[in-house]
């Protein structure tokens, strides 16, 4: 605001024009005319500059011969010059509208499922992202063309809290017969509050072996579905199958891995995830991965290629936000927790709702298995509840200890019986 008032005083339009030229300069979006005497830069033609205290809108066209791809490629330069609250849109290959917004997103945005509900109603597998600059709720449907999701950003930027609120929404929105969650938490800190939630399959996996088992269970589910839906039913996807079999619908599956980088040397796990990322979507099996950095050592090319929806929380620098493909996330300040650049179709800035752990815990209470149910399932389930079976067997062993008592010489060869 202050910046704009100053601009107004200083012949706003001229200044604003200069600013856009600066962006063209920085990004190299100009053509150079050289004669013997001088060199001249020719910039895209600026058609109009409209502004009020909230926004500036530029309309410009590229010069003949300028590559429209350059604008996309050099988007970061516009962010560098104007700050991260901007949008570049085009309705043809030459004409562009650049909107720089002066508004700010509220720093805190409190989680409120009831308020969010109308925005996700009717969706199959809704992800509630948060609120954008225009105060609109940003939501998308994993099961409708926006399958796998990657949340990346520095330590403490809000990834795990972001995942927490996404899961809390899904749990309230979908019945446990409609959505199966497999949760992996190699940091041991994030997902314990989802323990015993009906949607969660098996236990919250923290140890690498358990994580591998979880991933294997999801891969097995994928193979079973390929056989059932593809081979047996000759259908092309879970939706068609569920349409045909109303009474035995197949649930969606979401495999969530926090701190994904910790798996980087686990070749077996990575290979399975690769397959899931490539084949899962048609069969209703999706990934939600969170990691501090998304570079190749952590995330191989194929996985990255298949996870196209990105939440870029605060990144250390431009190099990193380029890797995640959320340019602008390097400009998010340390204080802006839960703020991210969302790469959905186009990039936009979003504030995730804050759902504190204690509140989430209360909210999830009605969705937890009752104790008797947990025991019954432990006896009847095969994998993924094998750990509970082991535990319950161990309980039995404990109880039967006095009966199995060790045999003594007297027992074997007769004592005073
Ligand atoms: N959407 C949010 N709004 C406000 N504060 C948040 C939000 N998300 C996270 N935080 C704060 O930031 C802290 C770190 O978040 P966390 O999700 O643990 O980061 P990360 O997983 O990226 O390391 C949290 O403890 C919380 O206090
Ligand atoms: Mg975390």
Coordinates of C-alpha atoms and ligand atoms in Angstrom, one line a residue:
X1 CA 0.0 0.0 0.0
X2 CA 2.7 2.4 1.0
X3 CA 4.6 1.5 -2.1
X4 CA 1.7 2.3 -4.3
X5 CA 1.0 5.7 -2.6
X6 CA 4.5 6.7 -3.2
X7 CA 4.2 5.5 -6.8
X8 CA 1.0 7.6 -7.2
X9 CA 2.9 10.7 -6.0
X10 CA 5.7 10.0 -8.5
X11 CA 3.7 9.9 -11.7
X12 CA 2.4 6.5 -11.1
X13 CA 1.9 5.3 -14.5
X14 CA 5.4 6.1 -15.7
X15 CA 6.9 4.4 -12.7
X16 CA 4.7 1.4 -13.2
X17 CA 5.7 1.2 -16.8
X18 CA 9.4 1.4 -15.8
X19 CA 8.9 -1.4 -13.4
X20 CA 7.5 -3.6 -16.1
X21 CA 10.4 -2.7 -18.4
X22 CA 12.7 -3.6 -15.6
X23 CA 11.0 -7.1 -15.4
X24 CA 11.5 -7.4 -19.2
X25 CA 15.2 -6.4 -18.7
X26 CA 15.8 -8.9 -15.9
X27 CA 14.1 -11.7 -17.7
X28 CA 15.7 -11.0 -21.0
X29 CA 12.3 -10.6 -22.7
X30 CA 13.3 -8.0 -25.3
X31 CA 14.9 -7.9 -28.8
X32 CA 18.0 -6.1 -29.5
X33 CA 18.4 -3.8 -32.4
X34 CA 22.0 -3.1 -33.3
X35 CA 23.2 -0.5 -35.7
X36 CA 26.7 0.8 -36.3
X37 CA 26.2 3.6 -33.9
X38 CA 24.0 2.2 -31.1
X39 CA 22.3 -0.7 -29.6
X40 CA 18.6 -0.5 -28.7
X41 CA 16.4 -2.8 -26.7
X42 CA 12.9 -3.3 -28.0
X43 CA 10.4 -4.5 -25.4
X44 CA 7.0 -6.1 -25.7
X45 CA 4.3 -3.6 -26.4
X46 CA 2.5 -2.4 -23.2
X47 CA -1.2 -1.7 -24.1
X48 CA -2.6 -0.6 -20.8
X49 CA -1.7 -0.1 -17.2
X50 CA -4.7 0.0 -14.8
X51 CA -4.3 0.4 -11.1
X52 CA -6.0 1.2 -7.9
X53 CA -4.7 0.8 -4.3
X54 CA -5.2 -3.0 -4.4
X55 CA -3.9 -4.0 -7.8
X56 CA -2.0 -3.2 -10.9
X57 CA -3.0 -4.7 -14.1
X58 CA -0.7 -4.6 -17.2
X59 CA -1.7 -5.8 -20.6
X60 CA 1.1 -6.4 -23.0
X61 CA 1.8 -8.3 -26.2
X62 CA 5.0 -10.0 -27.2
X63 CA 6.9 -8.9 -30.3
X64 CA 6.7 -10.9 -33.5
X65 CA 9.3 -13.6 -33.2
X66 CA 9.3 -13.7 -29.4
X67 CA 8.8 -17.1 -27.9
X68 CA 5.7 -17.3 -25.6
X69 CA 7.4 -20.1 -23.7
X70 CA 9.9 -17.5 -22.5
X71 CA 7.2 -15.9 -20.4
X72 CA 6.5 -19.1 -18.5
X73 CA 10.2 -19.9 -18.2
X74 CA 11.1 -16.4 -16.9
X75 CA 8.1 -16.1 -14.6
X76 CA 10.5 -15.9 -11.7
X77 CA 11.9 -12.6 -12.9
X78 CA 8.5 -11.0 -12.6
X79 CA 8.3 -12.4 -9.1
X80 CA 11.7 -10.9 -8.4
X81 CA 10.6 -7.5 -9.6
X82 CA 7.0 -7.4 -8.3
X83 CA 7.0 -9.7 -5.3
X84 CA 5.1 -12.9 -5.2
X85 CA 1.6 -11.7 -5.3
X86 CA 1.1 -11.8 -9.1
X87 CA -0.6 -13.6 -11.8
X88 CA 0.3 -13.9 -15.5
X89 CA -2.5 -14.9 -17.8
X90 CA -2.8 -15.2 -21.5
X91 CA -5.7 -15.5 -23.8
X92 CA -3.6 -15.9 -27.0
X93 CA 0.0 -16.7 -27.7
X94 CA 0.9 -13.0 -27.8
X95 CA -1.3 -11.1 -25.4
X96 CA -0.7 -11.2 -21.7
X97 CA -2.3 -9.8 -18.6
X98 CA 0.0 -9.4 -15.6
X99 CA -1.9 -8.7 -12.4
X100 CA 0.1 -7.5 -9.3
X101 CA -1.9 -7.7 -6.2
X102 CA -1.5 -5.6 -3.1
X103 CA -3.7 -7.6 -0.9
X104 CA -2.3 -10.0 1.6
X105 CA -3.6 -13.3 2.7
X106 CA -4.4 -13.5 6.4
X107 CA -1.5 -14.9 8.3
X108 CA -3.7 -17.2 10.3
X109 CA -6.6 -19.1 8.9
X110 CA -8.2 -21.4 11.4
X111 CA -9.5 -24.8 10.3
X112 CA -13.2 -25.1 10.3
X113 CA -14.6 -28.2 8.6
X114 CA -18.2 -27.0 8.6
X115 CA -17.3 -23.8 6.8
X116 CA -15.2 -25.7 4.3
X117 CA -17.8 -28.3 3.5
X118 CA -19.8 -26.5 0.9
X119 CA -16.6 -26.0 -1.1
X120 CA -15.9 -29.7 -1.3
X121 CA -19.4 -31.0 -1.5
X122 CA -19.8 -33.4 -4.4
X123 CA -16.2 -34.2 -4.8
X124 CA -14.8 -37.7 -4.8
X125 CA -11.6 -37.2 -2.9
X126 CA -11.3 -33.5 -2.0
X127 CA -8.2 -31.8 -0.9
X128 CA -8.8 -28.6 0.9
X129 CA -5.7 -26.5 0.2
X130 CA -6.6 -23.2 1.9
X131 CA -7.4 -19.7 1.1
X132 CA -6.0 -17.5 -1.7
X133 CA -5.4 -13.8 -2.2
X134 CA -9.0 -13.2 -3.2
X135 CA -10.2 -14.9 -0.1
X136 CA -11.4 -17.9 -2.1
X137 CA -11.2 -21.4 -0.8
X138 CA -8.8 -23.5 -2.9
X139 CA -9.9 -27.1 -3.3
X140 CA -9.3 -29.8 -5.8
X141 CA -10.3 -33.4 -6.3
X142 CA -7.6 -36.1 -6.2
X143 CA -9.9 -38.6 -7.9
X144 CA -10.7 -36.2 -10.7
X145 CA -7.6 -35.5 -12.7
X146 CA -5.4 -34.2 -9.9
X147 CA -4.0 -37.4 -8.5
X148 CA -0.8 -37.4 -6.6
X149 CA 0.4 -34.6 -4.3
X150 CA 3.8 -33.4 -3.2
X151 CA 4.3 -31.0 -0.3
X152 CA 7.8 -29.6 -0.1
X153 CA 9.5 -27.0 2.0
X154 CA 12.0 -26.2 4.7
X155 CA 11.9 -27.6 8.1
X156 CA 9.1 -25.9 10.1
X157 CA 7.4 -24.4 7.1
X158 CA 4.1 -26.2 7.7
X159 CA 4.2 -29.4 5.6
X160 CA 3.1 -31.8 8.3
X161 CA 0.4 -29.5 9.6
X162 CA -0.7 -29.1 6.0
X163 CA -0.9 -32.9 5.6
X164 CA -2.7 -33.2 9.0
X165 CA -5.5 -30.9 8.0
X166 CA -5.9 -32.6 4.6
X167 CA -6.2 -35.9 6.3
X168 CA -8.6 -34.6 8.9
X169 CA -10.9 -33.3 6.1
X170 CA -10.8 -36.6 4.2
X171 CA -11.6 -38.6 7.3
X172 CA -14.6 -36.5 8.1
X173 CA -15.7 -36.4 4.5
X174 CA -15.3 -40.1 3.5
X175 CA -16.5 -43.2 5.3
X176 CA -13.9 -45.7 6.3
X177 CA -15.4 -48.1 3.7
X178 CA -14.8 -45.4 1.0
X179 CA -11.2 -44.4 1.8
X180 CA -8.3 -46.4 3.2
X181 CA -5.3 -44.5 4.5
X182 CA -1.8 -45.9 4.8
X183 CA 0.3 -43.6 6.9
X184 CA 4.1 -43.5 7.1
X185 CA 5.9 -41.2 9.6
X186 CA 9.6 -41.9 9.6
X187 CA 10.1 -38.9 12.0
X188 CA 7.9 -40.6 14.6
X189 CA 6.2 -37.3 15.5
X190 CA 3.3 -36.6 13.2
X191 CA 0.7 -39.2 12.7
X192 CA 0.2 -40.8 16.1
X193 CA -3.0 -38.8 16.5
X194 CA -4.5 -40.8 13.6
X195 CA -3.8 -44.1 15.4
X196 CA -7.1 -46.2 15.6
X197 CA -8.9 -44.0 13.1
X198 CA -11.2 -46.4 11.2
X199 CA -9.8 -45.3 7.8
X200 CA -6.2 -46.1 8.7
X201 CA -5.0 -49.5 7.6
X202 CA -2.6 -51.3 9.9
X203 CA -0.6 -49.2 12.2
X204 CA 1.1 -45.8 11.7
X205 CA 4.4 -47.0 10.2
X206 CA 7.5 -45.3 11.7
X207 CA 10.2 -47.9 11.4
X208 CA 11.6 -48.5 7.9
X209 CA 10.4 -52.1 7.9
X210 CA 6.9 -51.1 8.7
X211 CA 7.0 -48.4 6.1
X212 CA 8.1 -50.9 3.5
X213 CA 5.2 -53.2 4.6
X214 CA 2.8 -50.4 4.2
X215 CA 4.1 -49.6 0.7
X216 CA 4.0 -53.2 -0.2
X217 CA 0.4 -53.5 1.0
X218 CA -0.6 -50.6 -1.2
X219 CA 1.3 -52.1 -4.2
X220 CA -0.5 -55.4 -3.6
X221 CA -3.8 -53.6 -3.6
X222 CA -2.8 -52.1 -6.9
X223 CA -2.0 -55.5 -8.4
X224 CA -5.2 -57.0 -7.1
X225 CA -7.2 -54.1 -8.6
X226 CA -5.4 -54.4 -11.9
X227 CA -6.4 -58.0 -12.0
X228 CA -10.0 -57.5 -10.8
X229 CA -10.9 -54.3 -12.7
X230 CA -8.7 -54.6 -15.7
X231 CA -8.4 -58.3 -16.5
X232 CA -11.6 -59.7 -15.1
X233 CA -14.0 -56.9 -15.6
X234 CA -12.3 -55.4 -18.6
X235 CA -13.0 -51.9 -17.2
X236 CA -10.7 -48.9 -17.5
X237 CA -10.9 -47.7 -13.9
X238 CA -12.2 -47.7 -10.4
X239 CA -15.0 -45.3 -11.2
X240 CA -16.5 -47.6 -13.9
X241 CA -16.2 -50.6 -11.5
X242 CA -17.9 -48.7 -8.7
X243 CA -20.6 -47.6 -11.0
X244 CA -21.3 -51.2 -12.0
X245 CA -21.1 -52.7 -8.5
X246 CA -22.9 -50.3 -6.3
X247 CA -23.1 -52.8 -3.5
X248 CA -19.4 -53.7 -3.4
X249 CA -17.6 -50.5 -4.2
X250 CA -13.8 -50.4 -3.9
X251 CA -12.4 -47.7 -1.6
X252 CA -10.0 -45.1 -2.6
X253 CA -6.5 -45.6 -1.2
X254 CA -4.2 -42.9 -0.1
X255 CA -0.6 -43.6 0.8
X256 CA 0.9 -40.8 2.9
X257 CA 4.6 -40.5 3.6
X258 CA 5.9 -37.6 5.6
X259 CA 9.7 -36.8 5.4
X260 CA 9.9 -38.8 2.3
X261 CA 13.6 -38.1 1.9
X262 CA 14.3 -40.6 4.7
X263 CA 13.5 -43.3 2.2
X264 CA 16.0 -42.2 -0.3
X265 CA 18.3 -45.2 0.1
X266 CA 15.5 -47.7 0.3
X267 CA 15.5 -48.9 -3.2
X268 CA 12.8 -51.5 -2.7
X269 CA 10.4 -49.0 -1.3
X270 CA 11.2 -46.4 -4.0
X271 CA 10.6 -48.9 -6.8
X272 CA 7.2 -49.7 -5.5
X273 CA 6.3 -46.1 -5.1
X274 CA 7.4 -45.5 -8.6
X275 CA 5.0 -48.1 -9.9
X276 CA 2.2 -46.7 -7.7
X277 CA 2.8 -43.2 -8.9
X278 CA 2.7 -44.4 -12.5
X279 CA -0.3 -46.8 -12.3
X280 CA -2.3 -45.9 -9.2
X281 CA -4.6 -43.2 -10.4
X282 CA -6.8 -45.3 -12.6
X283 CA -7.3 -47.7 -9.8
X284 CA -8.1 -45.1 -7.1
X285 CA -4.7 -45.3 -5.4
X286 CA -3.0 -42.1 -4.7
X287 CA 0.2 -40.7 -3.1
X288 CA 0.7 -37.8 -0.8
X289 CA 4.4 -37.2 -0.1
X290 CA 6.0 -34.5 2.0
X291 CA 9.7 -33.7 1.9
X292 CA 12.0 -30.8 2.7
X293 CA 13.6 -30.9 -0.7
X294 CA 12.5 -32.6 -3.9
X295 CA 15.9 -33.0 -5.6
X296 CA 16.8 -36.0 -7.7
X297 CA 18.7 -37.8 -4.9
X298 CA 15.5 -37.8 -2.9
X299 CA 12.9 -38.1 -5.6
X300 CA 13.7 -39.9 -8.8
X301 CA 12.6 -38.5 -12.2
X302 CA 9.7 -40.9 -12.6
X303 CA 8.1 -40.2 -9.3
X304 CA 8.5 -36.5 -9.7
X305 CA 7.0 -36.7 -13.2
X306 CA 3.9 -38.4 -11.9
X307 CA 3.4 -36.2 -9.0
X308 CA 2.3 -33.0 -10.7
X309 CA 0.4 -31.2 -8.0
X310 CA 2.8 -29.3 -5.7
X311 CA 2.5 -27.4 -2.5
X312 CA 5.7 -25.4 -2.2
X313 CA 6.0 -24.1 1.4
X314 CA 8.9 -21.8 2.2
X315 CA 12.0 -22.8 0.2
X316 CA 15.5 -21.8 0.9
X317 CA 16.2 -20.3 -2.5
X318 CA 15.2 -20.1 -6.1
X319 CA 17.2 -23.2 -7.1
X320 CA 15.1 -25.2 -4.7
X321 CA 11.7 -23.7 -5.6
X322 CA 12.6 -24.4 -9.2
X323 CA 13.2 -28.0 -8.4
X324 CA 9.7 -28.2 -6.8
X325 CA 8.3 -26.1 -9.6
X326 CA 6.8 -23.6 -7.2
X327 CA 8.7 -20.5 -8.0
X328 CA 7.9 -17.8 -5.5
X329 CA 8.1 -20.1 -2.5
X330 CA 11.6 -18.9 -1.9
X331 CA 10.0 -15.5 -1.1
X332 CA 7.8 -16.8 1.6
X333 CA 9.1 -15.6 4.9
X334 CA 10.1 -17.7 7.9
X335 CA 7.1 -16.3 9.8
X336 CA 4.6 -17.3 7.3
X337 CA 3.9 -20.8 8.5
X338 CA 1.5 -22.8 6.4
X339 CA 1.9 -20.4 3.4
X340 CA 2.6 -22.1 0.1
X341 CA 2.7 -21.7 -3.6
X342 CA 0.3 -24.2 -5.1
X343 CA 1.1 -25.5 -8.5
X344 CA -2.2 -26.8 -9.7
X345 CA -2.9 -25.6 -13.2
X346 CA -1.3 -22.3 -12.7
X347 CA 0.7 -21.3 -9.6
X348 CA -1.0 -19.3 -6.8
X349 CA -0.3 -18.4 -3.3
X350 CA -2.3 -20.1 -0.6
X351 CA -2.6 -20.1 3.2
X352 CA -3.3 -23.5 4.6
X353 CA -5.8 -23.6 7.5
X354 CA -4.3 -24.3 10.9
X355 CA -5.5 -27.3 12.7
X356 CA -3.7 -27.6 15.9
X357 CA -2.8 -31.1 17.1
X358 CA -5.0 -31.1 20.2
X359 CA -8.0 -29.9 18.2
X360 CA -7.4 -32.5 15.6
X361 CA -7.3 -35.1 18.3
X362 CA -10.7 -34.2 19.6
X363 CA -12.1 -33.9 16.1
X364 CA -11.0 -37.4 15.2
X365 CA -12.4 -39.0 18.4
X366 CA -15.7 -40.1 16.8
X367 CA -13.8 -41.8 13.9
X368 CA -11.7 -44.0 16.2
X369 CA -12.3 -47.8 16.4
X370 CA -13.8 -48.8 19.7
X371 CA -11.6 -51.1 21.8
X372 CA -13.6 -54.3 21.1
X373 CA -13.5 -53.6 17.4
X374 CA -9.7 -53.2 17.5
X375 CA -9.4 -56.6 19.2
X376 CA -11.9 -58.3 16.8
X377 CA -10.1 -57.0 13.8
X378 CA -6.7 -58.0 15.2
X379 CA -7.9 -61.6 15.1
X380 CA -9.7 -61.6 11.8
X381 CA -7.4 -59.3 9.7
X382 CA -4.5 -60.5 7.7
X383 CA -1.9 -57.9 6.7
X384 CA -1.8 -54.9 7.2
X385 CA -2.7 -55.6 10.8
X386 CA -0.1 -58.3 11.2
X387 CA 1.6 -56.2 13.9
X388 CA -1.5 -56.2 16.0
X389 CA -1.8 -60.0 15.5
X390 CA 1.7 -60.4 16.8
X391 CA 0.9 -58.1 19.7
X392 CA -2.3 -59.9 20.5
X393 CA -0.5 -63.3 20.3
X394 CA 2.1 -62.0 22.6
X395 CA -0.6 -61.0 25.0
X396 CA -1.9 -64.6 24.9
X397 CA 1.5 -65.9 25.6
X398 CA 1.8 -63.6 28.5
X399 CA -1.5 -64.9 29.9
X400 CA -0.6 -68.5 29.3
X401 CA 2.8 -68.3 30.9
X402 CA 1.9 -70.0 34.2
X403 CA 0.3 -72.9 32.4
X404 CA 3.3 -73.7 30.3
X405 CA 5.6 -73.8 33.3
X406 CA 9.1 -75.2 32.7
X407 CA 9.5 -78.9 33.2
X408 CA 11.9 -80.1 35.9
X409 CA 13.7 -83.4 36.4
X410 CA 11.0 -84.3 38.9
X411 CA 8.2 -83.6 36.3
X412 CA 10.0 -85.9 33.8
X413 CA 11.0 -88.8 36.0
X414 CA 8.3 -88.6 38.6
X415 CA 8.5 -86.8 41.9
X416 CA 6.4 -87.2 44.9
X417 CA 3.1 -87.3 42.8
Ligands
LIG1 N1 -1.3 -23.3 8.4 C1 -0.6 -22.9 9.5 N2 -1.0 -21.7 10.1 C2 -0.3 -21.3 11.2 N3 0.8 -21.9 11.7 C3 1.2 -23.1 11.2 C4 0.5 -23.6 10.0 N4 1.1 -24.8 9.7 C5 2.1 -24.9 10.6 N5 2.1 -23.9 11.5 C6 3.1 -23.8 12.6 O1 4.4 -24.1 12.1 C7 4.9 -25.1 12.9 C8 5.7 -26.1 12.0 O2 4.9 -26.8 11.2 P1 5.2 -28.2 10.6 O3 4.0 -28.7 9.9 O4 5.6 -29.1 11.7 O5 6.4 -28.0 9.7 P2 7.2 -29.0 8.8 O6 6.5 -30.3 8.8 O7 7.3 -28.3 7.5 O8 8.5 -29.1 9.4 C9 3.8 -25.8 13.6 O9 4.1 -26.3 14.8 C10 2.7 -24.7 13.7 O10 2.9 -24.0 14.9
LIG2 MG1 7.1 -32.1 9.4

